[in-house]
Tab-separated table of C-alpha atoms in Angstrom:
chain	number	residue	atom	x	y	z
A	1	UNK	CA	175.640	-80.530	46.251
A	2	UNK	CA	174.197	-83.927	45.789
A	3	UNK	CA	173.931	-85.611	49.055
A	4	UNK	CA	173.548	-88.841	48.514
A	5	UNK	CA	173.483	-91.357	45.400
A	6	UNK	CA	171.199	-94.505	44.588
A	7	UNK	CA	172.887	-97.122	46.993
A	8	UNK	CA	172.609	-101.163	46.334
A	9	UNK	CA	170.200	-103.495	48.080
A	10	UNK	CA	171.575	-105.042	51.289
A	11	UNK	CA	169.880	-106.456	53.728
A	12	UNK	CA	168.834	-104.681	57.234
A	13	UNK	CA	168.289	-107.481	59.229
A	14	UNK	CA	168.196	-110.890	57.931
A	15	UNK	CA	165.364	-113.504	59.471
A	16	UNK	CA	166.668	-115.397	62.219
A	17	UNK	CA	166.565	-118.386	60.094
A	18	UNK	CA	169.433	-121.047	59.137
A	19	UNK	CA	170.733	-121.422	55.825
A	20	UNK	CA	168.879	-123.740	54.027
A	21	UNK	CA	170.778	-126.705	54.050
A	22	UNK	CA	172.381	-126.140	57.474
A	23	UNK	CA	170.129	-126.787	60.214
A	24	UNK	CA	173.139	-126.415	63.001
A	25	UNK	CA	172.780	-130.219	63.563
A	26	UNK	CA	176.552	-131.145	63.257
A	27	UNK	CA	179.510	-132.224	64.707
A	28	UNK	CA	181.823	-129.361	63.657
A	29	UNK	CA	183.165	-127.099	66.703
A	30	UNK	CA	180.649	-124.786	67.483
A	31	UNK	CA	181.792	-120.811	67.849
A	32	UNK	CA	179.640	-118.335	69.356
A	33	UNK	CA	180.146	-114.785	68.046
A	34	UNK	CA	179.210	-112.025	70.267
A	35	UNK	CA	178.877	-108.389	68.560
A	36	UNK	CA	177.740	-105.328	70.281
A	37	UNK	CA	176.603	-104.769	66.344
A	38	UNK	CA	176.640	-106.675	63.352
A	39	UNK	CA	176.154	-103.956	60.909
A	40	UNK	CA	178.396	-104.053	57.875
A	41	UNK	CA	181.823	-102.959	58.982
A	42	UNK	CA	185.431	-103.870	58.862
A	43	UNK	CA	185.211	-106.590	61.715
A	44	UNK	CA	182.003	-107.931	60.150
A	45	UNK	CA	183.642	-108.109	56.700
A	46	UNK	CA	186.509	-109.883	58.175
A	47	UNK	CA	183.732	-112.434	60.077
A	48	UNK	CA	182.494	-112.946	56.594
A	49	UNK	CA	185.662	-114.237	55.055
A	50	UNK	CA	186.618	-115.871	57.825
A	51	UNK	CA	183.140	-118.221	58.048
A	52	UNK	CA	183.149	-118.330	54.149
A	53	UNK	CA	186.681	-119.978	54.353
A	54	UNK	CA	186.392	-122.267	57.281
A	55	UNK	CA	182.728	-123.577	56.366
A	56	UNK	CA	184.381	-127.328	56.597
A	57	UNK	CA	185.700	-126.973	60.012
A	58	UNK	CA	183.480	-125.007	61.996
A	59	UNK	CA	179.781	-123.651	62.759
A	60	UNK	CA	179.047	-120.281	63.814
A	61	UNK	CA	176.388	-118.683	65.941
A	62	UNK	CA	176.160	-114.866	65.725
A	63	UNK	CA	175.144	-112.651	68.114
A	64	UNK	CA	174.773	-109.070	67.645
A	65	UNK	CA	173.544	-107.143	71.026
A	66	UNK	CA	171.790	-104.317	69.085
A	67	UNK	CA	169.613	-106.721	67.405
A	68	UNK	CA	171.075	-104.905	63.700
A	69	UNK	CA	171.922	-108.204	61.746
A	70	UNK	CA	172.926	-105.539	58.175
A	71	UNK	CA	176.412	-107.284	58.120
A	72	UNK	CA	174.500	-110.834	57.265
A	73	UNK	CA	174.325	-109.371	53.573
A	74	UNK	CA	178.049	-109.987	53.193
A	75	UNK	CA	177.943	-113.255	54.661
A	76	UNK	CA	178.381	-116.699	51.823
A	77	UNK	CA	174.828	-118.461	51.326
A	78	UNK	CA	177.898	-121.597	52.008
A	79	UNK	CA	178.963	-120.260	55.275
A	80	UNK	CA	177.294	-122.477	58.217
A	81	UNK	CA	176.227	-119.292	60.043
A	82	UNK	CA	172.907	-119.090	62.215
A	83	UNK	CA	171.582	-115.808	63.526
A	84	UNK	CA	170.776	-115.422	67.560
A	85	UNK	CA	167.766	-114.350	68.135
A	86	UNK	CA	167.958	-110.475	69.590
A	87	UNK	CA	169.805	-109.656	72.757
A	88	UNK	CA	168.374	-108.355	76.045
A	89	UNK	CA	167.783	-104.781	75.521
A	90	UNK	CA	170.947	-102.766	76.796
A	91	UNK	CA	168.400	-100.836	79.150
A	92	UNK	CA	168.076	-103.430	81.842
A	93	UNK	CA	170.204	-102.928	85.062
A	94	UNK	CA	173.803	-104.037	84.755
A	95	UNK	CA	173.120	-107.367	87.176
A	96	UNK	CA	169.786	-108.494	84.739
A	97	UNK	CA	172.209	-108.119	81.534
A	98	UNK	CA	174.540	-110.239	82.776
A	99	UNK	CA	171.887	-112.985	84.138
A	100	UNK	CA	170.247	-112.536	80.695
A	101	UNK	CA	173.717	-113.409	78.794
A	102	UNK	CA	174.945	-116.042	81.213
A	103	UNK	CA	171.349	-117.527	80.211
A	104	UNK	CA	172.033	-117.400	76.838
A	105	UNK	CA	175.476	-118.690	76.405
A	106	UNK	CA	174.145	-121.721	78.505
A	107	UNK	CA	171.508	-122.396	75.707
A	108	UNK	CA	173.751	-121.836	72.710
A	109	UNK	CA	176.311	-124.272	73.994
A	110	UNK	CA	179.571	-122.908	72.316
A	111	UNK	CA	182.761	-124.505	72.039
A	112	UNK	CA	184.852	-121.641	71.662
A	113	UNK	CA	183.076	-117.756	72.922
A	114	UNK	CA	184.164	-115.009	70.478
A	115	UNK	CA	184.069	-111.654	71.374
A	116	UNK	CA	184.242	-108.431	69.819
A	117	UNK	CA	185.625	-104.809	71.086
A	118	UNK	CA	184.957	-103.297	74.074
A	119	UNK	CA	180.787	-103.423	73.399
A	120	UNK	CA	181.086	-106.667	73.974
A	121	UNK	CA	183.212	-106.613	77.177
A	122	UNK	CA	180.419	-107.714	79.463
A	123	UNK	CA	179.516	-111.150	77.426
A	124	UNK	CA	183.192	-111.770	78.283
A	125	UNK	CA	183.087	-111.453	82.119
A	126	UNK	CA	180.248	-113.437	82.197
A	127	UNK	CA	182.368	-116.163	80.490
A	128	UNK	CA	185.549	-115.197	82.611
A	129	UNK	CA	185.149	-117.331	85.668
A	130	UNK	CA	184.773	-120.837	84.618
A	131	UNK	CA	183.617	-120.165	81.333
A	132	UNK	CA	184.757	-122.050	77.579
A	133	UNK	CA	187.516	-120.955	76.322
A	134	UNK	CA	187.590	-117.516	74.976
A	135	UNK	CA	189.085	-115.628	72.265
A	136	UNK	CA	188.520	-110.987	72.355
A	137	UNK	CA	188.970	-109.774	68.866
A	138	UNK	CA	189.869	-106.178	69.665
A	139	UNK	CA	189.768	-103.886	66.285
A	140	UNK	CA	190.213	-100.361	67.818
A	141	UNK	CA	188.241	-98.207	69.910
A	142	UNK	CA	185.647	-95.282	69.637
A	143	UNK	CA	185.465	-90.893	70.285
A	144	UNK	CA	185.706	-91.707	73.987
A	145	UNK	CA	188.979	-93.728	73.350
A	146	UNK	CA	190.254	-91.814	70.358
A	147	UNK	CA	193.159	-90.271	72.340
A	148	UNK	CA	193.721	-92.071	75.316
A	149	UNK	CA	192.508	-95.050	77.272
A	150	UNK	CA	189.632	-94.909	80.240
A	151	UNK	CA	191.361	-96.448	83.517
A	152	UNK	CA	187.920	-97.681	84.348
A	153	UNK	CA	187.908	-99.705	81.021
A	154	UNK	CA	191.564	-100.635	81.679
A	155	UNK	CA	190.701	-102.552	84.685
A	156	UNK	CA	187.532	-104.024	83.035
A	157	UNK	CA	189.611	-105.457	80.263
A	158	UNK	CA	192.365	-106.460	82.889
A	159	UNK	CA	189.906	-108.418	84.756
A	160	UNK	CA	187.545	-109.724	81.917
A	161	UNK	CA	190.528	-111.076	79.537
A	162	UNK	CA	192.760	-112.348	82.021
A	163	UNK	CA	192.350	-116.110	80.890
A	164	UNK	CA	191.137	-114.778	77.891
A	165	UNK	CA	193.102	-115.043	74.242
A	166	UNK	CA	193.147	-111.936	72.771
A	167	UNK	CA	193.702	-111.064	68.842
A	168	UNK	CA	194.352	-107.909	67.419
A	169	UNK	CA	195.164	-107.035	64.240
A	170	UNK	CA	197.633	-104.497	64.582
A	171	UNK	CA	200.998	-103.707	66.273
A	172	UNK	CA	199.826	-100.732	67.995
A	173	UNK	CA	196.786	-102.735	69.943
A	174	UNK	CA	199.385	-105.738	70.664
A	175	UNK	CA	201.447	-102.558	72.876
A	176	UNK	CA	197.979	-102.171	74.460
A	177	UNK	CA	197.278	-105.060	75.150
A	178	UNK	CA	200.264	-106.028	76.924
A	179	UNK	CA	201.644	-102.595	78.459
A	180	UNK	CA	198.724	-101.032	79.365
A	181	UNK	CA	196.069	-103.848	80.043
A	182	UNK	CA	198.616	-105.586	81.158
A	183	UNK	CA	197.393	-108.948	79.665
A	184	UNK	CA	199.649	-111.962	79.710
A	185	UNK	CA	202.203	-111.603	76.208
A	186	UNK	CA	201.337	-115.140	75.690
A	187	UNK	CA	198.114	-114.612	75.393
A	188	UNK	CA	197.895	-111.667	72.543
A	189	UNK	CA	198.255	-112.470	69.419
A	190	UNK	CA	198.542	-110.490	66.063
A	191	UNK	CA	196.944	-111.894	63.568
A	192	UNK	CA	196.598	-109.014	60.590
A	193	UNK	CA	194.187	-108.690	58.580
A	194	UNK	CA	193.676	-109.987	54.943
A	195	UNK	CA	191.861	-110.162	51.704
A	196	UNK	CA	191.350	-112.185	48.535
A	197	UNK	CA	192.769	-110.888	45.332
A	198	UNK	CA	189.219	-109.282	42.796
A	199	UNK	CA	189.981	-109.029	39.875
A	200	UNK	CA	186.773	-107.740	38.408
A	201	UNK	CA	183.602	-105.621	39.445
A	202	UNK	CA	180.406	-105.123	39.171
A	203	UNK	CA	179.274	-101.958	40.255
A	204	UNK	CA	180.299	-99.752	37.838
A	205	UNK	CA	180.748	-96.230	38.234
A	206	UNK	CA	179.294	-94.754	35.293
A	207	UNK	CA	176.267	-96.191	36.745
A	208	UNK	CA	175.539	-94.120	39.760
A	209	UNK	CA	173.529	-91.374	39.566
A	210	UNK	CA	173.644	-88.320	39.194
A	211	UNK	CA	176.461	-89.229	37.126
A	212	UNK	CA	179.744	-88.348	38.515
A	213	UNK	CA	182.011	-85.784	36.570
A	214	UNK	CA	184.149	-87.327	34.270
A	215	UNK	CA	188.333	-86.322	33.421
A	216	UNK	CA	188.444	-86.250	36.902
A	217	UNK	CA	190.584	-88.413	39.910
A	218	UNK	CA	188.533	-90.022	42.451
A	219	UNK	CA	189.056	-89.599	45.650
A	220	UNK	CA	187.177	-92.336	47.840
A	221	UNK	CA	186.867	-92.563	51.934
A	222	UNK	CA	185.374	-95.437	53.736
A	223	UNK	CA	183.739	-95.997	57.232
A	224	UNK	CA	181.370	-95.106	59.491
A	225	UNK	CA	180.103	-91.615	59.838
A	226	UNK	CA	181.404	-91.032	63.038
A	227	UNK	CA	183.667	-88.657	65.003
A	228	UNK	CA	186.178	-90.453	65.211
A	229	UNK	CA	186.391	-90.945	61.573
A	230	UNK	CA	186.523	-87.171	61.443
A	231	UNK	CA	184.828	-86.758	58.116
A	232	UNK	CA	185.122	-83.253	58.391
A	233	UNK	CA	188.469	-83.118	58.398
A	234	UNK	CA	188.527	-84.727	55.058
A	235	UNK	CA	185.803	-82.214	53.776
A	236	UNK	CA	187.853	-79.471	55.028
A	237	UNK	CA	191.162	-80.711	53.469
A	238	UNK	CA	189.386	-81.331	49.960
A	239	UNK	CA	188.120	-77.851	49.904
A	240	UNK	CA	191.211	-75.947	48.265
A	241	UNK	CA	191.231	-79.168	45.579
A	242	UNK	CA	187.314	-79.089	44.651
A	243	UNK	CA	188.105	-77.758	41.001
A	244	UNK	CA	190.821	-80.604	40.205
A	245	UNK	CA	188.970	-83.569	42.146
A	246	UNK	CA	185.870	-85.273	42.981
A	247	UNK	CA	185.615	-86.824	46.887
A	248	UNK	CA	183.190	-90.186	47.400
A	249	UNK	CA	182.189	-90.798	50.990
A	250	UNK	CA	181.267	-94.511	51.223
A	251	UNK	CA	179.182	-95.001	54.628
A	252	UNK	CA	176.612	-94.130	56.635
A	253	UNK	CA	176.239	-92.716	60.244
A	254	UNK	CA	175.334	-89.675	63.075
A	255	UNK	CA	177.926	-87.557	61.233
A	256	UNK	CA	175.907	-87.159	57.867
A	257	UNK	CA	173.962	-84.343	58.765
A	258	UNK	CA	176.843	-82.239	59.817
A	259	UNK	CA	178.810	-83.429	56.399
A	260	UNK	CA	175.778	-82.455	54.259
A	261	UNK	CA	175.882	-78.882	56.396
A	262	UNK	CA	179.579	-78.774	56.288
A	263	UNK	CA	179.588	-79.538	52.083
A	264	UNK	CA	177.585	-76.697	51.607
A	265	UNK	CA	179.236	-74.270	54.052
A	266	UNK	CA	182.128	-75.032	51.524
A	267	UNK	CA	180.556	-74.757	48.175
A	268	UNK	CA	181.106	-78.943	47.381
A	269	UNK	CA	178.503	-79.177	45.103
A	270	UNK	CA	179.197	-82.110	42.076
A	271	UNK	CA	182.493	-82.851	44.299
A	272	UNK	CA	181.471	-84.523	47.224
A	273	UNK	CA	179.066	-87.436	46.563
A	274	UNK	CA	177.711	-89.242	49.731
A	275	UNK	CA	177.119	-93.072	48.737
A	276	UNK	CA	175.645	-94.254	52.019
A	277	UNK	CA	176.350	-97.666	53.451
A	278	UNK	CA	177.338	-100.543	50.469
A	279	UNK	CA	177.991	-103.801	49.759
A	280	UNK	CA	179.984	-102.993	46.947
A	281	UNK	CA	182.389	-100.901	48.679
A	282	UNK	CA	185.239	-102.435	46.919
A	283	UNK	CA	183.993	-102.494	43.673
A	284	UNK	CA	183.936	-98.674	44.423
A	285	UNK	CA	187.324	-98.549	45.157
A	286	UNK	CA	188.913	-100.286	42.219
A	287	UNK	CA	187.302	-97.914	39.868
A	288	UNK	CA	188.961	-94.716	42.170
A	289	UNK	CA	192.286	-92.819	42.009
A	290	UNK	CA	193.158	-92.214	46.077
A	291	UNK	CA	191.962	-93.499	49.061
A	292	UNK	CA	191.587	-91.153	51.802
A	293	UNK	CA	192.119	-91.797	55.231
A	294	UNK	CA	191.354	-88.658	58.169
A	295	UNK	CA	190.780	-90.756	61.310
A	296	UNK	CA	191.396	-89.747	64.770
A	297	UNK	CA	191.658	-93.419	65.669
A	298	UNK	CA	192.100	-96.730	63.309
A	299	UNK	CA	194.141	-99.503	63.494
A	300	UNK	CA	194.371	-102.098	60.595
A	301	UNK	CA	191.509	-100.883	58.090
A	302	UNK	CA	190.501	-103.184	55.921
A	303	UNK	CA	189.473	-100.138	53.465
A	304	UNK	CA	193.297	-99.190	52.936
A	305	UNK	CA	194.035	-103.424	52.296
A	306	UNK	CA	191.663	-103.167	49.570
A	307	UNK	CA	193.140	-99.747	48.214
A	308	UNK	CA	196.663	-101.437	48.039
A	309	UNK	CA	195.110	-104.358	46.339
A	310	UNK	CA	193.332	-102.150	43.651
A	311	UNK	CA	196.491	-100.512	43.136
A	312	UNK	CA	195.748	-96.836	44.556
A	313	UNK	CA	197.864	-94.474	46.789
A	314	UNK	CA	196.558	-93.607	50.363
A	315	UNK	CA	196.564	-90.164	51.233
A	316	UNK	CA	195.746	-90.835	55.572
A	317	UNK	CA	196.386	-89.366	58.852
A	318	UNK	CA	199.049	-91.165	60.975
A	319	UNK	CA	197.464	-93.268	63.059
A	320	UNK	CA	197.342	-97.306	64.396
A	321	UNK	CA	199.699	-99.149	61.541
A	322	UNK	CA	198.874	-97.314	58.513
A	323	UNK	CA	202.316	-96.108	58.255
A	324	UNK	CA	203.955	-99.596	58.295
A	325	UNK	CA	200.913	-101.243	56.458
A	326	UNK	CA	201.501	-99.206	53.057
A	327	UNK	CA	204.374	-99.256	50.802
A	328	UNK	CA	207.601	-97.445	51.675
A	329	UNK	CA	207.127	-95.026	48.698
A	330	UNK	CA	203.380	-94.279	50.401
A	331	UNK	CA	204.687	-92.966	53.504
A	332	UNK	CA	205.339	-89.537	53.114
A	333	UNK	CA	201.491	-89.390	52.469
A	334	UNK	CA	200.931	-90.635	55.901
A	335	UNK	CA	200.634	-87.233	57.588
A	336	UNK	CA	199.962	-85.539	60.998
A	337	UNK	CA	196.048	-85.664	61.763
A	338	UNK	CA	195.369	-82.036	60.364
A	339	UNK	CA	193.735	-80.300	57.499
A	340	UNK	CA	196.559	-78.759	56.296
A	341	UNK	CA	198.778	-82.094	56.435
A	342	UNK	CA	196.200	-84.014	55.032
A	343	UNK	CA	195.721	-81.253	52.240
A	344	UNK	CA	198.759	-81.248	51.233
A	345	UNK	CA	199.132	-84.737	50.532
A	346	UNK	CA	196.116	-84.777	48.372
A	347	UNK	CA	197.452	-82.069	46.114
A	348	UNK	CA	200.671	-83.934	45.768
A	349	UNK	CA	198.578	-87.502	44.557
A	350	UNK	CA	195.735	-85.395	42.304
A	351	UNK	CA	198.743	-83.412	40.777
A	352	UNK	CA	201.089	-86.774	39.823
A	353	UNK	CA	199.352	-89.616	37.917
A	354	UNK	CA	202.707	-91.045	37.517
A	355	UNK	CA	203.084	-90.766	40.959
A	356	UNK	CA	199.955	-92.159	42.008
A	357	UNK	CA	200.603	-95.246	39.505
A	358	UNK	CA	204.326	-95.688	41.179
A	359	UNK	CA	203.122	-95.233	44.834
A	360	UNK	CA	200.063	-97.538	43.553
A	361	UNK	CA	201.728	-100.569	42.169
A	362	UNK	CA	204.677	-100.965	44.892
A	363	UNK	CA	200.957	-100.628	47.561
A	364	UNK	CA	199.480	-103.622	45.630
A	365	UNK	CA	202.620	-105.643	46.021
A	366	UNK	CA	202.766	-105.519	49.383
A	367	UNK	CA	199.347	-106.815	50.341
A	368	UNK	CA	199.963	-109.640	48.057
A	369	UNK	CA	203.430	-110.066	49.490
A	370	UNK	CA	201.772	-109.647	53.395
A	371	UNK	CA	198.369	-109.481	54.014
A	372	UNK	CA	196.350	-112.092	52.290
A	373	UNK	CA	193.508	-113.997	53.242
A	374	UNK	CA	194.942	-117.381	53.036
A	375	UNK	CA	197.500	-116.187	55.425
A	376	UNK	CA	194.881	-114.346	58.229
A	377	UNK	CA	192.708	-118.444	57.491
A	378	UNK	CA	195.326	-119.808	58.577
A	379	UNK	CA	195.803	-118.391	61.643
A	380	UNK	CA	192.362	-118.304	63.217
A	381	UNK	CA	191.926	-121.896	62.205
A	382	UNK	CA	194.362	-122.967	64.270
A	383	UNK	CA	193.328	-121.144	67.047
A	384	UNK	CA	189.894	-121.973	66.555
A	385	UNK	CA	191.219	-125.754	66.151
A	386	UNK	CA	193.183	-125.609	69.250
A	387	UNK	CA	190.621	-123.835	71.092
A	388	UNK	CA	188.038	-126.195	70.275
A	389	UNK	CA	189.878	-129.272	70.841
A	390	UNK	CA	190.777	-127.962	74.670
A	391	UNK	CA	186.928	-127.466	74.737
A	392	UNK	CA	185.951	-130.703	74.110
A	393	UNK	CA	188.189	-132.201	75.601
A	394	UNK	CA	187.212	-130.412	79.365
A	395	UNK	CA	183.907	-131.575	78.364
A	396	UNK	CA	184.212	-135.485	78.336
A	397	UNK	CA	185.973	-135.522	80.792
């Protein structure tokens, strides 16, 4: 098995340095942009568009609280984005974190605080008692949450967000939100996600090496390395189809070593191809047959937008909104989270390349039809607009 091919150059961490012709001197609203990491990612890729989209209206400060800055590869040389220097290390006692970020929101000055999952949960009670206004941006949750919620994080979030406007991007987390954080309906809003059409790639490929097998479907899988992606699932399922397929894991994470282990426990060699983490993920995808979903957990991933707009069939375990985000003739490939499910759905896509060309086209008319990035702009920039305004206007008063 080859574990891992020649990945493109992104950058680690970028300097804490402005853009060169934006030296955050302005007069456009001001959002602060707490992550608990800004490594490249599904919220960060969203950040990216968003910033890239709204450069004429607003400024952005980002902080990530690991101190990993990856994500700024993705981010437009046009965006008006500045880098934070690092955060407090996550060591210090509860009561000195807190001081530490109260310190440093006071110094950035935002207009509007943005904050990101449950990592960044403490940012947002510092803010929560006479703090600017506020928007959460949950996404989904990790192993510990995979199944069920925490009643000690329930309360946190209940106290945290009460004054707090919170966006998710899927159905399922609006439920949450509202029945079992109990957070004010009026303040949670969906907002899904969204991307622009690409036409075109770059990354080709027939350029990777060792060269992938060729007269074979591609089967790719995005996201982190972690359990709750349950990449081993995905192995397992692929096993019984390694003759008639080849399986492209795009991402990076603690899970690696066991896939590498778990690959050659089941004789993967030249069919599973481990691309690491990428900036060209989509340029990946458009060039693939499937996309393969085996998540314990997920809500709105961006991957499976970017699948539909490439034209592909998603082969994914049932979980968040998958089932409503693809097309109706997808569906019955939305199956149970098990090997055997998930298997089985796989043969049915590799078998059919009519089918996967049906299933395919009716996928990419629905994200132009309903998830676009014009259409996800134009709802954060009116709640950034209106957020901003109220902040300004406290201000002068």
């Amino acid at each position: 098995m080859t574990p891992a091919l020649q990945s493109t150059d992104f950058v680690a961490s970028p300097g804490i340095e402005p853009t060169p012709w934006f030296d955050g001197h302005d007069d456009r609203p001001h959002l602060v942009h707490v992550f608990p990491s800004f490594n490249i990612g599904g919220t960060q890729v969203r950040f990216a568009a968003l910033a890239a989209a709204l450069h004429a209206r607003f400024r952005h400060t980002v902080v990530s609280l690991d101190g990993d800055y990856g994500a700024a590869a993705l981010v437009s040389p046009c965006a008006p984005v500045l880098y934070a220097d690092p955060a407090p290390p996550t060591s210090a006692s509860l009561s000195g974190r807190l001081s530490l970020y109260r310190a440093k929101l006071a110094a950035l000055k935002p207009d509007v605080l943005v904050t990101y999952n449950w990592g960044a949960m403490e940012v947002a009670f510092v803010n929560a008692f006479g703090g600017v206004p506020h928007v959460h941006m949950e996404d989904g949750f990790g192993p510990e949450e995979a199944v069920r919620q925490l009643s000690r994080r329930i309360w946190a979030r209940r106290v945290a967000l009460a004054r707090s406007h919170v966006v998710v991007p899927s159905r399922t987390l609006q439920t949450i939100a509202t029945d079992t954080w109990r957070l004010a309906r009026r303040n949670v809003q969906h907002i899904p996600n969204g991307i622009a059409p690409q036409t075109d790639y770059v990354t080709r490929l027939g350029s990777l090496r060792p060269k992938l097998p060729r007269g074979l479907p591609m089967i790719a899988w995005v996201g982190a390395l972690r359990p709750e992606k349950n990449p081993l699932r995905l192995l397992r399922a692929f096993a019984p189809l390694k003759t008639r397929a080849a399986l492209l894991l795009i991402g990076d994470g603690p899970e690696r070593d066991a896939i590498v282990r778990e690959g050659v426990r089941l004789k993967l060699g030249g069919r599973l191809f481990l691309l690491g983490r990428r900036t060209d993920t989509r340029d990946i995808i458009m060039q693939c047959q499937i996309l393969a979903l085996s998540s314990d957990t997920e809500q709105m991933p961006f991957a499976i937008l970017e699948a539909m707009a490439a034209g592909l069939p998603v082969a994914s375990t049932d979980v968040g909104d998958v089932r409503d985000m693809v097309a109706v003739e997808n569906r019955p490939f939305v199956a149970p989270p098990s090997e055997a499910a998930l298997s089985d759905a796989l043969q049915a896509l590799i078998a059919d390349p009519a089918l996967r060309e049906r299933i395919g086209q009716a996928n990419r008319t629905r994200q132009r039809d309903l998830y676009t990035l014009s259409t996800m702009v134009e709802a954060y920039g009116a709640l950034f607009d209106r957020l901003s305004v109220r902040s300004r206007a406290r201000r002068s008063r």
